Amino acid sequence: MINERPQVELIVGGLHHDMNAVRLHLLTLLDEYELARVGCHSDFGNGSALADADFLITYTNNVIPEGAALKALEGFLDRGGRWLAIHGAAALTCFQPPPVDIGGISLPGLTDTPDLAPEYMALLGVRFVSHLTQQPIVVRRGPAAHPVTEGLMPFEIVDEPYILELRGEGDVLLESRYTGEAPGYVAGPWLDDEPRPQLVHHRHGAGEVMYLAPGHACGRYDLRPFIDEVPEQPGPWADEAYIGLIRRLIAWGMRC
């Protein structure tokens, strides 16, 4: 680490997810480290906060660094920073007209995921393509071994089953299996019964990235203006096994 007291930068921002709840969860877990200093942001800004950072955590949706912020992110990894990216941090979406109604949710069109930020996705090591309907999935250790997942038993959570595209070299530490339709998405259905990455470890320069696909959460009003209210969806953030995994990942980022 470059700092005597670990400097953590937490970026939580974007739309259509319960950012307030997730931010509180992450801050509560980070509060277990008395020496840590935590900066909170809603986007990457100009990247200046990464200059002195040891550990970066991002829970975002359609929040992509560009220009100076992208260079700062690359520099952070080049010099050995560790980055934990969760759920929509791999997502860059837009709507493809005409308008559609998906289960009472009125959208401007199907959700598309064009490859418009290849440099960012290369740093992250994955790109979000689509997801199935929210449902229970079983997460288990993947083909690669790592201290973060050592001894981790399979666990079931309710989440959006993500379809990911790996970028560059990476180790799949956790995986799941599922098939089905992808309502509301351009890409789909996904009918091949094959392992789906859930936790990917990726290296860039002297730095490391952990990307964790599960992590959906949605509050009552988070899908406005598409629908006025929805039932609260805490997703895996209400699950002890998932929180235990987040603890492991934070310990990794803090080099504990």
Short mmCIF file of C-alpha atoms in Angstrom, two decimals:
data_model
loop_
_atom_site.label_atom_id
_atom_site.label_comp_id
_atom_site.label_asym_id
_atom_site.label_seq_id
_atom_site.Cartn_x
_atom_site.Cartn_y
_atom_site.Cartn_z
CA MET A 1 0.00 0.00 0.00
CA ILE A 2 1.13 3.56 -0.60
CA ASN A 3 -0.53 4.85 2.56
CA GLU A 4 0.11 4.05 6.21
CA ARG A 5 -3.66 4.17 6.64
CA PRO A 6 -5.46 2.41 3.75
CA GLN A 7 -7.25 4.87 1.45
CA VAL A 8 -10.48 3.41 0.06
CA GLU A 9 -12.48 5.12 -2.67
CA LEU A 10 -16.12 4.01 -2.85
CA ILE A 11 -18.10 4.85 -6.00
CA VAL A 12 -21.82 4.08 -5.83
CA GLY A 13 -24.00 5.70 -8.48
CA GLY A 14 -26.33 5.30 -11.42
CA LEU A 15 -29.98 4.51 -11.95
CA HIS A 16 -32.52 1.72 -11.40
CA HIS A 17 -30.81 0.15 -8.37
CA ASP A 18 -31.08 0.81 -4.64
CA MET A 19 -27.84 2.77 -4.43
CA ASN A 20 -28.62 4.10 -0.93
CA ALA A 21 -29.02 0.62 0.55
CA VAL A 22 -25.90 -0.78 -1.11
CA ARG A 23 -23.81 2.25 -0.13
CA LEU A 24 -24.87 1.74 3.50
CA HIS A 25 -24.05 -1.97 3.36
CA LEU A 26 -20.57 -1.29 1.99
CA LEU A 27 -19.82 1.54 4.42
CA THR A 28 -20.93 -0.65 7.32
CA LEU A 29 -18.56 -3.41 6.22
CA LEU A 30 -15.71 -0.97 5.64
CA ASP A 31 -16.28 0.44 9.13
CA GLU A 32 -14.90 -2.84 10.46
CA TYR A 33 -11.46 -1.53 9.45
CA GLU A 34 -10.63 1.22 11.94
CA LEU A 35 -7.51 2.38 10.10
CA ALA A 36 -9.25 2.79 6.76
CA ARG A 37 -10.12 6.19 5.39
CA VAL A 38 -13.07 6.10 2.98
CA GLY A 39 -13.98 8.61 0.30
CA CYS A 40 -17.51 8.42 -1.18
CA HIS A 41 -18.42 9.42 -4.73
CA SER A 42 -21.26 8.93 -7.21
CA ASP A 43 -19.00 8.72 -10.28
CA PHE A 44 -15.33 8.72 -11.28
CA GLY A 45 -15.14 12.52 -11.51
CA ASN A 46 -11.85 13.59 -13.07
CA GLY A 47 -10.05 10.65 -11.48
CA SER A 48 -8.07 12.75 -8.99
CA ALA A 49 -9.38 10.72 -6.02
CA LEU A 50 -7.59 7.64 -7.38
CA ALA A 51 -4.17 9.30 -7.20
CA ASP A 52 -3.65 8.29 -3.57
CA ALA A 53 -6.06 5.33 -3.40
CA ASP A 54 -5.10 1.83 -2.32
CA PHE A 55 -8.48 0.17 -2.85
CA LEU A 56 -11.39 1.03 -5.14
CA ILE A 57 -14.93 -0.34 -4.79
CA THR A 58 -17.54 0.41 -7.47
CA TYR A 59 -21.25 -0.38 -7.49
CA THR A 60 -22.55 1.49 -10.50
CA ASN A 61 -24.79 1.32 -13.54
CA ASN A 62 -24.02 3.21 -16.75
CA VAL A 63 -21.24 5.08 -14.93
CA ILE A 64 -18.20 4.83 -17.18
CA PRO A 65 -14.97 6.84 -16.78
CA GLU A 66 -13.71 8.73 -19.82
CA GLY A 67 -10.72 10.90 -20.64
CA ALA A 68 -8.68 11.84 -17.57
CA ALA A 69 -10.80 9.61 -15.31
CA LEU A 70 -10.14 6.56 -17.49
CA LYS A 71 -6.40 7.29 -17.52
CA ALA A 72 -6.48 7.68 -13.73
CA LEU A 73 -8.18 4.29 -13.39
CA GLU A 74 -5.54 2.68 -15.61
CA GLY A 75 -2.78 4.40 -13.64
CA PHE A 76 -4.31 3.20 -10.36
CA LEU A 77 -4.11 -0.40 -11.59
CA ASP A 78 -0.70 0.02 -13.19
CA ARG A 79 0.84 0.96 -9.86
CA GLY A 80 -0.74 -1.92 -7.97
CA GLY A 81 -4.19 -0.77 -6.86
CA ARG A 82 -6.93 -3.28 -6.14
CA TRP A 83 -10.43 -2.83 -7.52
CA LEU A 84 -13.64 -4.58 -6.43
CA ALA A 85 -16.37 -4.01 -9.02
CA ILE A 86 -19.87 -5.27 -8.30
CA HIS A 87 -22.90 -6.07 -10.50
CA GLY A 88 -23.74 -3.17 -12.85
CA ALA A 89 -20.16 -1.89 -12.83
CA ALA A 90 -19.79 -3.92 -16.04
CA ALA A 91 -22.96 -2.48 -17.63
CA LEU A 92 -23.35 0.13 -20.32
CA THR A 93 -26.91 0.03 -21.63
CA CYS A 94 -29.27 1.95 -23.88
CA PHE A 95 -32.77 1.45 -25.25
CA GLN A 96 -33.55 0.29 -28.76
CA PRO A 97 -36.99 1.58 -29.92
CA PRO A 98 -39.88 0.96 -30.34
CA PRO A 99 -41.35 1.13 -26.81
CA VAL A 100 -42.21 -2.15 -25.09
CA ASP A 101 -44.10 -3.25 -21.99
CA ILE A 102 -42.33 -5.88 -19.90
CA GLY A 103 -44.49 -7.14 -17.05
CA GLY A 104 -46.18 -3.75 -16.54
CA ILE A 105 -42.92 -1.80 -16.88
CA SER A 106 -43.13 0.61 -19.82
CA LEU A 107 -39.70 0.93 -21.44
CA PRO A 108 -38.61 3.19 -24.35
CA GLY A 109 -37.41 0.03 -26.10
CA LEU A 110 -35.54 -3.20 -25.58
CA THR A 111 -32.37 -2.86 -23.50
CA ASP A 112 -29.25 -3.05 -25.66
CA THR A 113 -25.63 -3.38 -24.54
CA PRO A 114 -23.44 -2.10 -27.38
CA ASP A 115 -19.68 -2.34 -26.92
CA LEU A 116 -19.11 1.41 -26.55
CA ALA A 117 -16.46 1.44 -23.81
CA PRO A 118 -13.92 -1.24 -24.80
CA GLU A 119 -10.99 0.40 -22.96
CA TYR A 120 -12.89 0.46 -19.68
CA MET A 121 -14.15 -3.11 -20.11
CA ALA A 122 -10.59 -4.28 -20.87
CA LEU A 123 -9.44 -2.82 -17.54
CA LEU A 124 -12.37 -4.48 -15.78
CA GLY A 125 -11.88 -7.81 -17.53
CA VAL A 126 -15.57 -8.40 -18.34
CA ARG A 127 -18.51 -6.82 -20.16
CA PHE A 128 -22.20 -7.20 -19.30
CA VAL A 129 -24.29 -8.49 -22.22
CA SER A 130 -27.74 -9.42 -20.83
CA HIS A 131 -29.53 -11.02 -17.91
CA LEU A 132 -32.32 -13.48 -17.31
CA THR A 133 -35.36 -12.84 -15.11
CA GLN A 134 -34.50 -12.41 -11.42
CA GLN A 135 -34.52 -15.86 -9.81
CA PRO A 136 -32.71 -18.11 -7.32
CA ILE A 137 -29.27 -19.22 -8.52
CA VAL A 138 -26.66 -21.44 -6.89
CA VAL A 139 -23.15 -20.01 -6.79
CA ARG A 140 -20.20 -22.37 -6.39
CA ARG A 141 -16.45 -22.29 -6.75
CA GLY A 142 -15.17 -22.18 -10.31
CA PRO A 143 -12.18 -23.79 -12.02
CA ALA A 144 -9.58 -21.36 -10.63
CA ALA A 145 -8.36 -21.35 -7.02
CA HIS A 146 -7.79 -18.20 -4.95
CA PRO A 147 -7.61 -17.42 -1.20
CA VAL A 148 -10.82 -15.36 -1.49
CA THR A 149 -12.85 -18.46 -2.38
CA GLU A 150 -10.86 -21.10 -0.49
CA GLY A 151 -13.26 -23.29 1.50
CA LEU A 152 -16.32 -21.38 0.27
CA MET A 153 -19.36 -23.65 0.14
CA PRO A 154 -22.05 -23.35 -2.58
CA PHE A 155 -24.80 -20.91 -1.67
CA GLU A 156 -28.15 -19.90 -3.16
CA ILE A 157 -29.18 -16.29 -3.71
CA VAL A 158 -31.91 -14.43 -5.57
CA ASP A 159 -30.43 -12.24 -8.28
CA GLU A 160 -30.41 -11.27 -11.94
CA PRO A 161 -28.51 -14.09 -13.67
CA TYR A 162 -25.89 -12.19 -15.65
CA ILE A 163 -24.53 -13.08 -19.07
CA LEU A 164 -20.96 -11.81 -19.31
CA GLU A 165 -18.30 -11.55 -21.97
CA LEU A 166 -14.76 -12.01 -20.63
CA ARG A 167 -12.15 -9.49 -21.77
CA GLY A 168 -8.49 -10.42 -21.71
CA GLU A 169 -7.05 -13.02 -19.37
CA GLY A 170 -8.98 -13.73 -16.20
CA ASP A 171 -9.63 -16.49 -13.70
CA VAL A 172 -13.21 -17.59 -12.99
CA LEU A 173 -13.34 -18.04 -9.21
CA LEU A 174 -17.11 -18.51 -8.86
CA GLU A 175 -19.68 -19.72 -11.35
CA SER A 176 -23.31 -20.75 -11.74
CA ARG A 177 -25.47 -22.49 -14.32
CA TYR A 178 -28.75 -21.26 -15.77
CA THR A 179 -30.63 -21.02 -19.05
CA GLY A 180 -33.68 -19.11 -20.20
CA GLU A 181 -35.19 -16.04 -21.76
CA ALA A 182 -33.92 -12.50 -21.27
CA PRO A 183 -37.14 -10.42 -21.22
CA GLY A 184 -36.58 -6.81 -22.23
CA TYR A 185 -33.11 -7.40 -23.68
CA VAL A 186 -31.95 -7.40 -27.28
CA ALA A 187 -29.50 -10.23 -26.55
CA GLY A 188 -31.09 -13.57 -25.72
CA PRO A 189 -32.43 -16.13 -25.08
CA TRP A 190 -29.59 -18.06 -23.43
CA LEU A 191 -30.29 -21.76 -23.85
CA ASP A 192 -26.84 -23.36 -23.65
CA ASP A 193 -26.43 -25.12 -20.30
CA GLU A 194 -22.88 -24.04 -19.51
CA PRO A 195 -21.02 -22.51 -16.55
CA ARG A 196 -21.63 -18.76 -16.19
CA PRO A 197 -18.90 -16.66 -14.50
CA GLN A 198 -19.95 -14.97 -11.24
CA LEU A 199 -16.59 -13.84 -9.81
CA VAL A 200 -13.69 -13.07 -12.14
CA HIS A 201 -10.14 -12.21 -11.08
CA HIS A 202 -8.31 -10.06 -13.63
CA ARG A 203 -4.84 -8.49 -13.59
CA HIS A 204 -3.70 -5.25 -15.18
CA GLY A 205 -0.18 -3.98 -14.69
CA ALA A 206 0.75 -4.49 -11.05
CA GLY A 207 -2.91 -4.19 -10.07
CA GLU A 208 -5.76 -6.64 -9.66
CA VAL A 209 -9.51 -6.56 -10.26
CA MET A 210 -12.27 -8.68 -8.75
CA TYR A 211 -15.56 -8.44 -10.62
CA LEU A 212 -18.60 -9.89 -8.80
CA ALA A 213 -21.72 -10.30 -10.95
CA PRO A 214 -24.42 -10.87 -8.27
CA GLY A 215 -25.51 -7.82 -6.32
CA HIS A 216 -28.86 -6.58 -7.61
CA ALA A 217 -30.96 -4.43 -5.29
CA CYS A 218 -33.95 -2.27 -6.15
CA GLY A 219 -36.04 0.00 -3.93
CA ARG A 220 -39.74 0.88 -4.28
CA TYR A 221 -39.17 3.92 -6.48
CA ASP A 222 -35.96 3.03 -8.31
CA LEU A 223 -37.64 2.09 -11.61
CA ARG A 224 -39.32 5.45 -12.10
CA PRO A 225 -40.29 6.77 -14.64
CA PHE A 226 -40.91 3.33 -16.17
CA ILE A 227 -43.24 2.24 -13.36
CA ASP A 228 -44.36 4.18 -10.28
CA GLU A 229 -43.59 1.56 -7.62
CA VAL A 230 -42.23 -1.98 -7.41
CA PRO A 231 -41.85 -4.36 -4.46
CA GLU A 232 -38.55 -3.84 -2.68
CA GLN A 233 -35.88 -6.22 -3.91
CA PRO A 234 -32.96 -6.48 -1.47
CA GLY A 235 -31.48 -9.26 -3.57
CA PRO A 236 -28.40 -11.02 -2.17
CA TRP A 237 -27.64 -8.11 0.18
CA ALA A 238 -30.09 -9.76 2.61
CA ASP A 239 -28.20 -13.06 2.44
CA GLU A 240 -25.55 -13.91 5.05
CA ALA A 241 -23.50 -16.04 2.66
CA TYR A 242 -23.30 -13.20 0.14
CA ILE A 243 -22.33 -10.66 2.80
CA GLY A 244 -19.68 -13.12 3.93
CA LEU A 245 -18.31 -13.16 0.38
CA ILE A 246 -18.26 -9.36 0.29
CA ARG A 247 -16.30 -9.43 3.57
CA ARG A 248 -13.74 -11.75 1.98
CA LEU A 249 -13.43 -9.47 -1.03
CA ILE A 250 -12.98 -6.37 1.13
CA ALA A 251 -10.29 -8.19 3.13
CA TRP A 252 -8.58 -8.98 -0.18
CA GLY A 253 -8.74 -5.34 -1.20
CA MET A 254 -7.36 -4.26 2.17
CA ARG A 255 -4.57 -6.86 1.79
CA CYS A 256 -5.55 -8.57 5.06
#
